[in-house]
PDB file of C-alpha atoms in Angstrom:
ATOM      1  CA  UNK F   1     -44.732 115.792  -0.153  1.00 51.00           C
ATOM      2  CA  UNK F   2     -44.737 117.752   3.283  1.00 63.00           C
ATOM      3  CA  UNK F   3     -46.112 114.596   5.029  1.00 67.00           C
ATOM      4  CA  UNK F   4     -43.159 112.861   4.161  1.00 64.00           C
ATOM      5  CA  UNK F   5     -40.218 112.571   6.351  1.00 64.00           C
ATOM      6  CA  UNK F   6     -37.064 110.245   6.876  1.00 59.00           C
ATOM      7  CA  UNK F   7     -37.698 107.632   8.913  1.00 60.00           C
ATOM      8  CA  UNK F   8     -33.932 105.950   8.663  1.00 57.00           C
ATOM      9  CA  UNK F   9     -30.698 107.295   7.252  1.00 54.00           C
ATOM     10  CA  UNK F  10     -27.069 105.621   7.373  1.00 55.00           C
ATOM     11  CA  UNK F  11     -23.831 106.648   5.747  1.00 54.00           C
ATOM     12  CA  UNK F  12     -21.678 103.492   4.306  1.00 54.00           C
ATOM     13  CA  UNK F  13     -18.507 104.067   3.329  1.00 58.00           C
ATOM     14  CA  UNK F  14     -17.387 101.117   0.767  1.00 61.00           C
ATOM     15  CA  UNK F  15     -14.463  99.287   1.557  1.00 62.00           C
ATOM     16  CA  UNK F  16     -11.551  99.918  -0.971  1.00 61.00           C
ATOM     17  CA  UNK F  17     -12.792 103.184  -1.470  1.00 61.00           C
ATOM     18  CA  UNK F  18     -14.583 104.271  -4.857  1.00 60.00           C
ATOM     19  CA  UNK F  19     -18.412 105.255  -5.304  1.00 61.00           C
ATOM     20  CA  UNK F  20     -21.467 104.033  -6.885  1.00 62.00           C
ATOM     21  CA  UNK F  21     -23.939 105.555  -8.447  1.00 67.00           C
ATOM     22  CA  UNK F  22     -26.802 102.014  -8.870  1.00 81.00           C
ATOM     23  CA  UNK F  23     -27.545 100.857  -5.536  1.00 79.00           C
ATOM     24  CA  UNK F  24     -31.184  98.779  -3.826  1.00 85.00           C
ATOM     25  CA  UNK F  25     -32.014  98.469  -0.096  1.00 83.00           C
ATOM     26  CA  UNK F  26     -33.764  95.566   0.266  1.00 84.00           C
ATOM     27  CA  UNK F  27     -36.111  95.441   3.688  1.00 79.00           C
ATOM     28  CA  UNK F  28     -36.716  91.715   4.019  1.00 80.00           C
ATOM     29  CA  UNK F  29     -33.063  91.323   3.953  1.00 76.00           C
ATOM     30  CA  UNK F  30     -31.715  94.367   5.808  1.00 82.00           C
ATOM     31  CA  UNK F  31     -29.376  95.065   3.969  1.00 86.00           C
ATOM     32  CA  UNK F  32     -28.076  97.606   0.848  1.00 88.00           C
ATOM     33  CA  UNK F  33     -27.359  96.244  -2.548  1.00 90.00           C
ATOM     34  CA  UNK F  34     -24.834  97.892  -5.133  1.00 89.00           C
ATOM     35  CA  UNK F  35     -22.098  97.802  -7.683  1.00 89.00           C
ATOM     36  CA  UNK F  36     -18.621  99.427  -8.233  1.00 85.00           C
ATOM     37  CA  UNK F  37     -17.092  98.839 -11.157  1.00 82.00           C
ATOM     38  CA  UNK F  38     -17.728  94.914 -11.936  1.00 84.00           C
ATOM     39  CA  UNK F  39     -18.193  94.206  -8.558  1.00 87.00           C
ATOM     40  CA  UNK F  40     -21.537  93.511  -6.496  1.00 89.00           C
ATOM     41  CA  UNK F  41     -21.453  94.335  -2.861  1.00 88.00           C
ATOM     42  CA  UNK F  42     -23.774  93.655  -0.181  1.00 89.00           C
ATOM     43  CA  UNK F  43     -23.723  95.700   2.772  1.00 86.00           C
ATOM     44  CA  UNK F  44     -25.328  94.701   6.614  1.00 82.00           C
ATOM     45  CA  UNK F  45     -26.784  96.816   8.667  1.00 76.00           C
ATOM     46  CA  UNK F  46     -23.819  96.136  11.214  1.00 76.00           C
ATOM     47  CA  UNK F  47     -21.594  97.837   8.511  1.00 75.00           C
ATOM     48  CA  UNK F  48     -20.261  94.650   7.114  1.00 83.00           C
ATOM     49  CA  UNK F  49     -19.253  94.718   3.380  1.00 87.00           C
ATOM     50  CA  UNK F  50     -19.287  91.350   1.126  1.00 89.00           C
ATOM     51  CA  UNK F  51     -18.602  90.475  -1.931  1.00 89.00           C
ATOM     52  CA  UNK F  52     -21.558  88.786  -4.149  1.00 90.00           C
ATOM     53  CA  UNK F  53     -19.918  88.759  -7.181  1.00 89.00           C
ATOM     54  CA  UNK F  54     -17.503  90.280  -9.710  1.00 88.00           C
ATOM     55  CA  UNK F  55     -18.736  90.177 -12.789  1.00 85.00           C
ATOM     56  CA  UNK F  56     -15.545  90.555 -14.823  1.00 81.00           C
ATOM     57  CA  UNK F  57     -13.875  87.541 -13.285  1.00 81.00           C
ATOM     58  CA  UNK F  58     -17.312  85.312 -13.928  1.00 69.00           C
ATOM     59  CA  UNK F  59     -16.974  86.551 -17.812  1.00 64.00           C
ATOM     60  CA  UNK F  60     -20.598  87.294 -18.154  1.00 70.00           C
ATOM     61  CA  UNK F  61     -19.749  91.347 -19.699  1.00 76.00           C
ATOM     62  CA  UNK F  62     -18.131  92.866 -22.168  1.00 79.00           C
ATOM     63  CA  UNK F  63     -16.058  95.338 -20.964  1.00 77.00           C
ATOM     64  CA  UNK F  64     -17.943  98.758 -22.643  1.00 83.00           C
ATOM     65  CA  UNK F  65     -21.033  96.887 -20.104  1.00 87.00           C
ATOM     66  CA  UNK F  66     -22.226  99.194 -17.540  1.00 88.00           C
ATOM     67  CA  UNK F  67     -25.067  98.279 -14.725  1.00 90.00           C
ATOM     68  CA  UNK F  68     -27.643 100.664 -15.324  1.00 93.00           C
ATOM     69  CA  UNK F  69     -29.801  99.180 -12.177  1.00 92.00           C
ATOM     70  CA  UNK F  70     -30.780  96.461  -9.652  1.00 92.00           C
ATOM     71  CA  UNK F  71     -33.700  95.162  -8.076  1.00 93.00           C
ATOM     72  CA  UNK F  72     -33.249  92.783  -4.723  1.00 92.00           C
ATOM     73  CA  UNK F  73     -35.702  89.913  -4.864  1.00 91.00           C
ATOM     74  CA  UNK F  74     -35.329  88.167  -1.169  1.00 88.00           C
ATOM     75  CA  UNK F  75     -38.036  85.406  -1.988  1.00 88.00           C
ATOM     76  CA  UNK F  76     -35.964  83.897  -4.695  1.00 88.00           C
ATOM     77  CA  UNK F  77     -32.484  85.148  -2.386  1.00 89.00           C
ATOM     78  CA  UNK F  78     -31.015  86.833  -5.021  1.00 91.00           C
ATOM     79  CA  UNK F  79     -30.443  90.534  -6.845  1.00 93.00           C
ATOM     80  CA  UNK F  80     -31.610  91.519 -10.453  1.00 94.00           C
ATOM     81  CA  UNK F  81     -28.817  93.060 -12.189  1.00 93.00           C
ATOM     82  CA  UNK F  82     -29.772  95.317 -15.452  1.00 94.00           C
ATOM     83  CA  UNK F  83     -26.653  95.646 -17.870  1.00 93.00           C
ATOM     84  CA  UNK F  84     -26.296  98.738 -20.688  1.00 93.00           C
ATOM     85  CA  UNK F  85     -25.447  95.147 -23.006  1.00 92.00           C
ATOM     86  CA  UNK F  86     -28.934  94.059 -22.703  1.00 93.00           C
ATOM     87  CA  UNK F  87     -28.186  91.184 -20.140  1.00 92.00           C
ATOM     88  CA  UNK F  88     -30.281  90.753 -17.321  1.00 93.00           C
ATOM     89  CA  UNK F  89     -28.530  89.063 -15.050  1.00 93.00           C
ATOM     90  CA  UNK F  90     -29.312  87.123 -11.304  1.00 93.00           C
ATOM     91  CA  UNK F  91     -27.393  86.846  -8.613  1.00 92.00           C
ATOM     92  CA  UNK F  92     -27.437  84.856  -5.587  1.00 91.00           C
ATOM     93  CA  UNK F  93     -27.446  86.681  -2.069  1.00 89.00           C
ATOM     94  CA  UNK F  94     -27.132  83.644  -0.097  1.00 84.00           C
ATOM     95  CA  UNK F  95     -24.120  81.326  -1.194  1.00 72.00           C
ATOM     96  CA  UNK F  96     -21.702  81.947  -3.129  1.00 73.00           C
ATOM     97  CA  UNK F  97     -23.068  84.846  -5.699  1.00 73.00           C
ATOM     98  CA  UNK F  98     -23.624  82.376  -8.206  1.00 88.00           C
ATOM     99  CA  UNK F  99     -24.589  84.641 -11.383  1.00 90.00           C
ATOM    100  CA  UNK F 100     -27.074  82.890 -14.186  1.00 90.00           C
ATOM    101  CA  UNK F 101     -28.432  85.199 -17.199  1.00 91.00           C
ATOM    102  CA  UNK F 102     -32.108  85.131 -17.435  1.00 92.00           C
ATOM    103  CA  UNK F 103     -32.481  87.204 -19.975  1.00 91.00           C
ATOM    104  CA  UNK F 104     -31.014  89.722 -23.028  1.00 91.00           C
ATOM    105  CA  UNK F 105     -32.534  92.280 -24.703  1.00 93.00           C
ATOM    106  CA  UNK F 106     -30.410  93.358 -28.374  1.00 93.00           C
ATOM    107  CA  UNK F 107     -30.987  96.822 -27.705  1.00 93.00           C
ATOM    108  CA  UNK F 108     -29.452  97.037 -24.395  1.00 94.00           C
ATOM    109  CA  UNK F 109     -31.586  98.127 -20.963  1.00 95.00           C
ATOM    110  CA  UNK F 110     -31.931 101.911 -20.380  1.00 95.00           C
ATOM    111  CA  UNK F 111     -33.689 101.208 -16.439  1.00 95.00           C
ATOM    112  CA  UNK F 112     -35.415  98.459 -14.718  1.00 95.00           C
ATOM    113  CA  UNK F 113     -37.808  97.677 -12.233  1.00 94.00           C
ATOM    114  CA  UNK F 114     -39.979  95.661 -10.381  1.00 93.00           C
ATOM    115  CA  UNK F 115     -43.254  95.912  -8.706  1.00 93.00           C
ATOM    116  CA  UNK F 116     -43.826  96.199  -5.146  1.00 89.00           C
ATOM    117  CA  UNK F 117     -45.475  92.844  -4.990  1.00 92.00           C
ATOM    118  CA  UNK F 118     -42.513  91.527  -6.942  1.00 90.00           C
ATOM    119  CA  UNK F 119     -44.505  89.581  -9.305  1.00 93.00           C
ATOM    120  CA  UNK F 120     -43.724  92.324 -12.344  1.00 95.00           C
ATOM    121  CA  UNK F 121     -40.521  93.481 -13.715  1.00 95.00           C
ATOM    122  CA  UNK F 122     -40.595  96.114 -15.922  1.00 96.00           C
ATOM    123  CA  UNK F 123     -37.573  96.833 -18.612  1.00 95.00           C
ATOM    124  CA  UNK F 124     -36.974  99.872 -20.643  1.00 96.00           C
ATOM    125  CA  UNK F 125     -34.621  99.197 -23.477  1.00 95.00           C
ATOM    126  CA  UNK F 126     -31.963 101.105 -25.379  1.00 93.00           C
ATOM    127  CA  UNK F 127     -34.366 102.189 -28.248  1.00 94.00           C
ATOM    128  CA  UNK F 128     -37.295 103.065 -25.783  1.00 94.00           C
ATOM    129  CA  UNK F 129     -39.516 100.346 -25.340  1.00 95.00           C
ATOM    130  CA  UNK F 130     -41.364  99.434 -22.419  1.00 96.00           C
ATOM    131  CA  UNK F 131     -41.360  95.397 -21.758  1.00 95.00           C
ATOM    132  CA  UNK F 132     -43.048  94.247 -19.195  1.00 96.00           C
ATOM    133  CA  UNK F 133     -42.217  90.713 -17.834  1.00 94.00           C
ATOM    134  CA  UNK F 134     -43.386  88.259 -15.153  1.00 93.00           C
ATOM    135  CA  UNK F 135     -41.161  86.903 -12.305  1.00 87.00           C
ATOM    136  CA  UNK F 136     -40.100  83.700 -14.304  1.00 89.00           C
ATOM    137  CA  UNK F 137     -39.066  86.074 -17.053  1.00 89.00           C
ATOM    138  CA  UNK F 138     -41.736  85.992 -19.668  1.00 90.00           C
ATOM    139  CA  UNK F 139     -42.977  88.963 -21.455  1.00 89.00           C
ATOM    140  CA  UNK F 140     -46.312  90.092 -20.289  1.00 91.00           C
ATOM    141  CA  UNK F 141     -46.825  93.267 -22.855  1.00 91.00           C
ATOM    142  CA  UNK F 142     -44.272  95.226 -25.104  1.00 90.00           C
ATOM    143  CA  UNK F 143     -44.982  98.959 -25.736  1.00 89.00           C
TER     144      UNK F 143
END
């Protein structure tokens, strides 16, 4: 690990005020994925902050729903959202956040993520399982 060293570092404070604690960067895009609350907020390298989409307005969650994680996928222009409910949910980057579940697991989602090639997305559930999936959301192998 001594060979590594940081090669860019920036400080965003979040309009509004309040923290998060699941956020992506997404290269391609330049810019810095992440949630507060219900809401998902994109945030440019120039410091500007906008609003994707809040999820409690669009009725998609129950309200005990948590994001445990996200995954920015710039070929398809839009953010993989992982809820504690089991939904998997994707959201447009480009217009206006449109938000379209792909997918629910009944045991909720403990973590996702996707490979670098962005061709696998990997999902570990509430009760521990491994599910592997391909980019148009079919399950590859369940462990």
């Amino acid at each position: 690990m001594r060979n590594l060293s940081v090669r860019q570092r920036a400080d965003l404070a979040l309009a509004g005020g309040g923290t998060t604690s699941v956020w992506a960067w997404c290269e391609e895009g330049g810019a810095a994925y992440c949630v507060r609350g219900a809401e998902l907020i994109r945030l440019g390298q120039g410091g500007e902050q906008r609003l994707l989409a809040d999820l409690s307005v669009e009725c998609v969650l129950p309200p005990s729903s948590t994001c445990v994680g996200l995954c920015p996928v710039p070929d398809l222009s839009s953010v993989l959202l992982a809820m504690s409910s089991g939904q998997l949910l994707q959201v447009a980057t480009e217009d206006c956040g449109q938000v379209e579940e792909v997918g629910c697991v009944q045991a909720g989602i403990a973590a996702i993520d996707i490979s670098p090639d962005l061709e696998l997305i990997t999902l570990v559930t509430g009760d521990l399982k491994v599910i592997t999936m391909t980019r148009d959301y079919l399950p590859a192998q369940e462990v």
